[in-house]
Short mmCIF file of C-alpha atoms in Angstrom, two decimals:
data_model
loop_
_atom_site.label_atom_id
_atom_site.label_comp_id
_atom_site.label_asym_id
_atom_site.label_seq_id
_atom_site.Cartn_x
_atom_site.Cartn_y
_atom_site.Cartn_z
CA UNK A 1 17.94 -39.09 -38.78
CA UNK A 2 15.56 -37.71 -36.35
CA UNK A 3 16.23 -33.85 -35.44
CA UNK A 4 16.57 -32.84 -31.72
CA UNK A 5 14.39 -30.29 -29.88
CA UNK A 6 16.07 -27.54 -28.94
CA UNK A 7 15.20 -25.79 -25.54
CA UNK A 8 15.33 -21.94 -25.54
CA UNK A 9 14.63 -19.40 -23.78
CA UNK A 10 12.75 -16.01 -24.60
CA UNK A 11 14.82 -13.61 -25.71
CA UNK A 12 12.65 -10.65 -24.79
CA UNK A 13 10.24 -9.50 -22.69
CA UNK A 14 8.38 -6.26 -21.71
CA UNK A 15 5.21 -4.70 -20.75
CA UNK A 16 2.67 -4.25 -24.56
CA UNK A 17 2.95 -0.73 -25.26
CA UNK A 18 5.42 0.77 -22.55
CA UNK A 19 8.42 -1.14 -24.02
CA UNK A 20 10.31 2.22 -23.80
CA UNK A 21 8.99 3.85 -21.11
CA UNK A 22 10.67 4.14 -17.65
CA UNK A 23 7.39 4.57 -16.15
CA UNK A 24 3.36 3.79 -16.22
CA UNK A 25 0.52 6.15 -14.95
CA UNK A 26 -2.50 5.35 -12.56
CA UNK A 27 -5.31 6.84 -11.71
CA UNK A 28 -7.26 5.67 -8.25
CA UNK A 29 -10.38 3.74 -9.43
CA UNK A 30 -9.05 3.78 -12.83
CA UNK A 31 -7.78 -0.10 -13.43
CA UNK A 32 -6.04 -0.26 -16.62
CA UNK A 33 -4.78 -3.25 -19.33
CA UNK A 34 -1.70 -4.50 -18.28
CA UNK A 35 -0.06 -7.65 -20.33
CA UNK A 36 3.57 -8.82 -20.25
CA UNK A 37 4.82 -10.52 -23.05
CA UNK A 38 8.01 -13.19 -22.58
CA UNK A 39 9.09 -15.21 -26.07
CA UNK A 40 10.15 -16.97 -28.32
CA UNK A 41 10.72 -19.91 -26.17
CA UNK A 42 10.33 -23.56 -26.03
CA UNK A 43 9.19 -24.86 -23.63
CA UNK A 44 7.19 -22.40 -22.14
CA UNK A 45 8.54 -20.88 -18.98
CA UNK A 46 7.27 -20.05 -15.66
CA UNK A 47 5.38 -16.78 -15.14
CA UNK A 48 5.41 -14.10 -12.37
CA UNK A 49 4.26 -10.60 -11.69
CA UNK A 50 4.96 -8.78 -8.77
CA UNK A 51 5.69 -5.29 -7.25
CA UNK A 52 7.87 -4.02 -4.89
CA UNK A 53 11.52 -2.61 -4.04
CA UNK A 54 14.06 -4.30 -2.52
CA UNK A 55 11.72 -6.88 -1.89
CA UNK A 56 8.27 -7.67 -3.92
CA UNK A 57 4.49 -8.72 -3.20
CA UNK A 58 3.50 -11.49 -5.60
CA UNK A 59 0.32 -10.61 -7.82
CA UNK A 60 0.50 -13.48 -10.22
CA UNK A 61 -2.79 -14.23 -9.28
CA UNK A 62 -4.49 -11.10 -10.58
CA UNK A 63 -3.29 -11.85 -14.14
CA UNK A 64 -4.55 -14.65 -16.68
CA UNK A 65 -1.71 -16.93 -18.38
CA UNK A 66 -2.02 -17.06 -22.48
CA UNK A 67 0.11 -19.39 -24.02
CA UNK A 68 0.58 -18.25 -28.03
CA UNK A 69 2.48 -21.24 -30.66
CA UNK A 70 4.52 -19.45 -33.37
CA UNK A 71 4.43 -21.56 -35.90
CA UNK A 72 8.11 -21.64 -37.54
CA UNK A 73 7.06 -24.15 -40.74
CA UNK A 74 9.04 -23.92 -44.01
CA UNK A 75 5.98 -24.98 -45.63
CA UNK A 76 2.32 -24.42 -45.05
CA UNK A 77 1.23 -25.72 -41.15
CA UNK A 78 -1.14 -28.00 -42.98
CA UNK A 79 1.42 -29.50 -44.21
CA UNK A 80 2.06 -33.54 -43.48
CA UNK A 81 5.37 -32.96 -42.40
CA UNK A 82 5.93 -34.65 -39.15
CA UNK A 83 9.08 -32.38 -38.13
CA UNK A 84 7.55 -29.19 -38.50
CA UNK A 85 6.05 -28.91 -34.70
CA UNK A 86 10.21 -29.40 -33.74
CA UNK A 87 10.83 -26.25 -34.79
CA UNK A 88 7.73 -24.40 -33.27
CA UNK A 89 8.12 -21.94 -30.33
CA UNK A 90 5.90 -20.06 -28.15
CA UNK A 91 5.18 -16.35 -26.40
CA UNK A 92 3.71 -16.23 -23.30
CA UNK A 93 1.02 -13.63 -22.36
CA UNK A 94 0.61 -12.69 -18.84
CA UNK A 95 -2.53 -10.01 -19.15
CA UNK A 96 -4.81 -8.76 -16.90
CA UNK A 97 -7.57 -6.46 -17.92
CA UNK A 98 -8.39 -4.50 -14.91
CA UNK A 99 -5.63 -4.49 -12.81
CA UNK A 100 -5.02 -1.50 -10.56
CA UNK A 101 -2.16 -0.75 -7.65
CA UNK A 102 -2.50 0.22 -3.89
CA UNK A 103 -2.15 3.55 -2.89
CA UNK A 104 1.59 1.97 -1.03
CA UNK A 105 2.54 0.31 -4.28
CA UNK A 106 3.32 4.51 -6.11
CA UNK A 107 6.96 5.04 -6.39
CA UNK A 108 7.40 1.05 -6.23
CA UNK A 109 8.33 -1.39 -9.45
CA UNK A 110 5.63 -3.64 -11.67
CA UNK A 111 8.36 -6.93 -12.49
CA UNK A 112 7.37 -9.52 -15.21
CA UNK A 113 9.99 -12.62 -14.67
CA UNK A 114 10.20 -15.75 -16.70
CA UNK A 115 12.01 -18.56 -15.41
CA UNK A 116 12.72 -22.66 -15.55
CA UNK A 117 13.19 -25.23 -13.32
CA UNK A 118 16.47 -25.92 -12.64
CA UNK A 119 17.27 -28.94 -15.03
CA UNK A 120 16.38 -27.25 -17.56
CA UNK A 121 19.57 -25.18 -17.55
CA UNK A 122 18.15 -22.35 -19.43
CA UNK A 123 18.49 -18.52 -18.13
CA UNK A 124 15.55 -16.45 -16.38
CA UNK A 125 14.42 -13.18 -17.93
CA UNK A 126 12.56 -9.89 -16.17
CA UNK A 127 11.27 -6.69 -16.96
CA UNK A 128 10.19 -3.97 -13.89
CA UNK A 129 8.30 -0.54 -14.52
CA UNK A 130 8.05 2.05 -11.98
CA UNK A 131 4.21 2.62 -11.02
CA UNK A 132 3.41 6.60 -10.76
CA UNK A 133 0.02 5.88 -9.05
CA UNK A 134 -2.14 9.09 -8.34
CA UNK A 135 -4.34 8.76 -5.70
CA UNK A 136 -6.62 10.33 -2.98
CA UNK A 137 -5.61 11.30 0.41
CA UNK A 138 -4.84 8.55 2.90
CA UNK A 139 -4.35 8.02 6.48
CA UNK A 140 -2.24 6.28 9.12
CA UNK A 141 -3.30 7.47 12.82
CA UNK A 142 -5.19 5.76 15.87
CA UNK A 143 -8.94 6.38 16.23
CA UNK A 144 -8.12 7.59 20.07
CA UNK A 145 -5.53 9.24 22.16
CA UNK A 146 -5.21 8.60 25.19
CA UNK A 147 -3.67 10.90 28.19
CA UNK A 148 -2.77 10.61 31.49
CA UNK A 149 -5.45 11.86 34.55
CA UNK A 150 -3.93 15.53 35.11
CA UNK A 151 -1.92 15.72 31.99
CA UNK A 152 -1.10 19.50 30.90
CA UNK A 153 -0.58 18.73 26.96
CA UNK A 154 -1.63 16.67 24.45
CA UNK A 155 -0.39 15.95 21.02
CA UNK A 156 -2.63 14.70 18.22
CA UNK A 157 -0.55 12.73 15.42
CA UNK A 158 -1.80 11.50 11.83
CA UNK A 159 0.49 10.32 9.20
CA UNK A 160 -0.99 11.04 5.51
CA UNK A 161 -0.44 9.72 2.31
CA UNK A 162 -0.91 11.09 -0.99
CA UNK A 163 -0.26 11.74 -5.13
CA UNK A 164 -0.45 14.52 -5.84
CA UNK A 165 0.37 16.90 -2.98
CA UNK A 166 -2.75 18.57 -0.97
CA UNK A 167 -4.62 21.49 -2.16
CA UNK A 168 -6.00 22.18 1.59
CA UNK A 169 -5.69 20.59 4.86
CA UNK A 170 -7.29 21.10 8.17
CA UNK A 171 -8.75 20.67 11.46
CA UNK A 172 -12.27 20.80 12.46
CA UNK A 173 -13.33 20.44 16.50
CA UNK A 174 -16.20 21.60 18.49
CA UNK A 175 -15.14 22.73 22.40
CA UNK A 176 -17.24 24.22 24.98
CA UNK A 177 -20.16 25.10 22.47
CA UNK A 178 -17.84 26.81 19.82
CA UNK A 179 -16.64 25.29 16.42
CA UNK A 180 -13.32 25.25 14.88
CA UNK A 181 -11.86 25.56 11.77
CA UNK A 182 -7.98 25.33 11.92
CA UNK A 183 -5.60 25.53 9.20
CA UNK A 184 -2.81 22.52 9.69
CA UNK A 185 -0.29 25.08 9.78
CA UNK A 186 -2.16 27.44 12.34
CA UNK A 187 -2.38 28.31 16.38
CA UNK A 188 -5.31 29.53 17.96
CA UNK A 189 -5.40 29.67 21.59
CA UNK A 190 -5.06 26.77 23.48
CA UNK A 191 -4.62 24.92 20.01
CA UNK A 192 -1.72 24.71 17.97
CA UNK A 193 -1.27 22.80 14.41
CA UNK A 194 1.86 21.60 12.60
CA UNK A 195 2.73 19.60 9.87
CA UNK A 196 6.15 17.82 8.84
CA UNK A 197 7.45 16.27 5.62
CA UNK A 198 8.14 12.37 5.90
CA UNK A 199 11.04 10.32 4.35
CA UNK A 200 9.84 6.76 3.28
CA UNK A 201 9.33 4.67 0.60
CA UNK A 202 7.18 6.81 -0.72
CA UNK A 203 9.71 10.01 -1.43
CA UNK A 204 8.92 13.23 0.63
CA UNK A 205 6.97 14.61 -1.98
CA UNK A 206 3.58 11.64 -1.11
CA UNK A 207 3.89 11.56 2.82
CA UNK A 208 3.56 13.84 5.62
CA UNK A 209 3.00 14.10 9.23
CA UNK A 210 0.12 16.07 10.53
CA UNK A 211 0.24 17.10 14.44
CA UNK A 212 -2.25 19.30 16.72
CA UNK A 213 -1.41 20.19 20.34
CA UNK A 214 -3.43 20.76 23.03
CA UNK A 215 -1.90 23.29 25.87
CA UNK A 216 -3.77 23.83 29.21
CA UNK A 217 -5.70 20.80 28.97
CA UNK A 218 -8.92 20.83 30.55
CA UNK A 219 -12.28 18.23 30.88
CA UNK A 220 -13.99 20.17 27.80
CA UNK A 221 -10.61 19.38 25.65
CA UNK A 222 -12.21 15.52 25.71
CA UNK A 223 -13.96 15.24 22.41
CA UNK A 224 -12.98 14.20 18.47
CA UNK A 225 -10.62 16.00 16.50
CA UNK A 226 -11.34 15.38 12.81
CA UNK A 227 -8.38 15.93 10.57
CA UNK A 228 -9.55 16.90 6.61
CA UNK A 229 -7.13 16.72 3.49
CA UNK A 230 -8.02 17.76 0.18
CA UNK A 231 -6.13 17.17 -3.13
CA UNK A 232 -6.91 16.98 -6.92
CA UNK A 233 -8.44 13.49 -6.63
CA UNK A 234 -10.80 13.98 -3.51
CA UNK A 235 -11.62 14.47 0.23
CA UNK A 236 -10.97 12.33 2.79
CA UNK A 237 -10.98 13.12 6.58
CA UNK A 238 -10.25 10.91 9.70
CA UNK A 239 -11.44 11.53 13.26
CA UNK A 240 -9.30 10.86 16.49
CA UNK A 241 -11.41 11.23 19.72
CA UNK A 242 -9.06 12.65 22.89
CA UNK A 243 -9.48 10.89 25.98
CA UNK A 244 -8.18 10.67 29.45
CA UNK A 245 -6.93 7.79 30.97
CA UNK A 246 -9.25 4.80 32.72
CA UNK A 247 -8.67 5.01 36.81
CA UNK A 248 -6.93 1.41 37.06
CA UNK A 249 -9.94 -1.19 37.73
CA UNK A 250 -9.52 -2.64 41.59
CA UNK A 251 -8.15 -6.05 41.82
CA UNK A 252 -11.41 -8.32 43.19
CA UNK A 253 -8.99 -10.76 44.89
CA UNK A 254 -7.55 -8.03 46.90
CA UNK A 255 -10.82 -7.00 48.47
CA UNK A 256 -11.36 -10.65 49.07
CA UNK A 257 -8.27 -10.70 50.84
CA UNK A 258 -9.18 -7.76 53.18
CA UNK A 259 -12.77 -9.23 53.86
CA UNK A 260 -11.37 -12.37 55.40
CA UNK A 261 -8.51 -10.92 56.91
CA UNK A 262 -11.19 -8.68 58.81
CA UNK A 263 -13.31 -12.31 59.58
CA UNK A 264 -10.63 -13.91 61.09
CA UNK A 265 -9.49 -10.51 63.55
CA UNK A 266 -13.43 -10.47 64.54
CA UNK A 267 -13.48 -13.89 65.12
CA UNK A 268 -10.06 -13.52 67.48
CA UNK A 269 -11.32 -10.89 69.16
CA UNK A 270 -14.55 -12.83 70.28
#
């Protein structure tokens, strides 16, 4: 009597060497091993990695698929019995040696799933890992601001993001021939600097909102405003240049209009 295969699916699967842990560390420019392990199974299933939240950013592509038989023999494998590869099963690696998050991936989940097509009638499996990723500062702002001909105020805004928090933040601006150093929590005369803690997917603690205003605006007010944040992984600094408004550029057809509007009256009045 021949024996049937039988179809399983793993029974476990986790991340080698943070089986127990709720979370795994990064360091920016630091890419560690990563490998996911799903098995026993037969056949093998269907690999992913991702990371995300509610919803996840496919990275299957950064990792190399190893397939590994366990060899389940009651006798030696070199054995001539034909009905010993029936009751083999395999573990699937998913590993990548280098593999390293983005600075928006901290406070987001690493998933390993395993899955079958659907005939196959056999259960999927996952694993996630939160990712503590520790990074230098980052920034979200425009490169210019632009205000209004005659405008009184301006406000300069620059969203930052960061693991861990800043040691030192600040602006740095040269106006009318004299050069400024001011603290993001600081006012000095015309110039006045704040800063706000932001919710987001990120948690308070790795985001925050940097602004500088500009009272009694004037012509020499015009020029780049570079914003510097410093924490225990680096500097980085971002410049936005303050600028006033374009006059609005005169429609050509419109003075085409008027030229042979005033053809046609001199040619009337001759």
């Amino acid at each position: 009597v021949d024996e049937l295969e039988v179809y399983e699916a793993p029974t476990d699967i986790f991340f080698v060497n943070h089986q127990d842990a709720q979370n795994i560390s990064f360091v920016e420019g630091q890419p560690r091993n990563i490998t996911c392990v799903a098995g026993p199974s037969n056949p093998t299933p269907h690999m992913t990695v991702s990371v995300g939240h509610d919803t996840f950013r496919d990275v299957t592509r950064e990792f190399v698929r190893v397939t590994e038989m366990n060899i389940n023999c009651p006798e030696s494998p070199s054995s001539s019995n034909k009905k010993c590869p029936l009751n083999n099963d395999y573990d699937v690696h998913m590993v990548s040696t280098a593999w390293e998050p983005t600075y928006k991936d901290e406070g987001r989940y690493l998933k390993c799933a395993a899955s079958y097509p659907e005939h196959y009638k056999l259960p999927s499996i996952e694993t996630q890992i939160l990712i503590d990723f520790h990074y230098s500062p980052k920034f979200a702002c425009e490169t210019t601001k632009v205000v209004k001909k005659g405008a009184k105020m301006a406000h300069i805004h620059c969203d930052t993001y960061f693991n861990p928090t800043p040691l030192n933040s600040y602006w740095e601006f040269r106006v009318s021939g004299t050069d400024y150093k001011l603290n993001t929590t600081a006012e000095r005369g015309a110039f006045k600097a704040e800063e706000h803690e932001m919710d987001g997917t990120f948690g308070e603690e790795h985001m925050r909102a940097y602004m500088l205003t500009v009272s009694n605006l004037e012509p020499w007010h015009l020029v780049s405003y570079r914003l510097v944040v410093e924490n225990d992984l680096g500097v980085n600094s971002t410049s936005i240049k303050l600028q006033e408004e374009a006059p609005p550029t005169p429609d050509p057809s419109s003075g085409a209009a008027l030229s042979w509007s005033l053809v046609t009256i001199f040619a009337t009045l001759t």
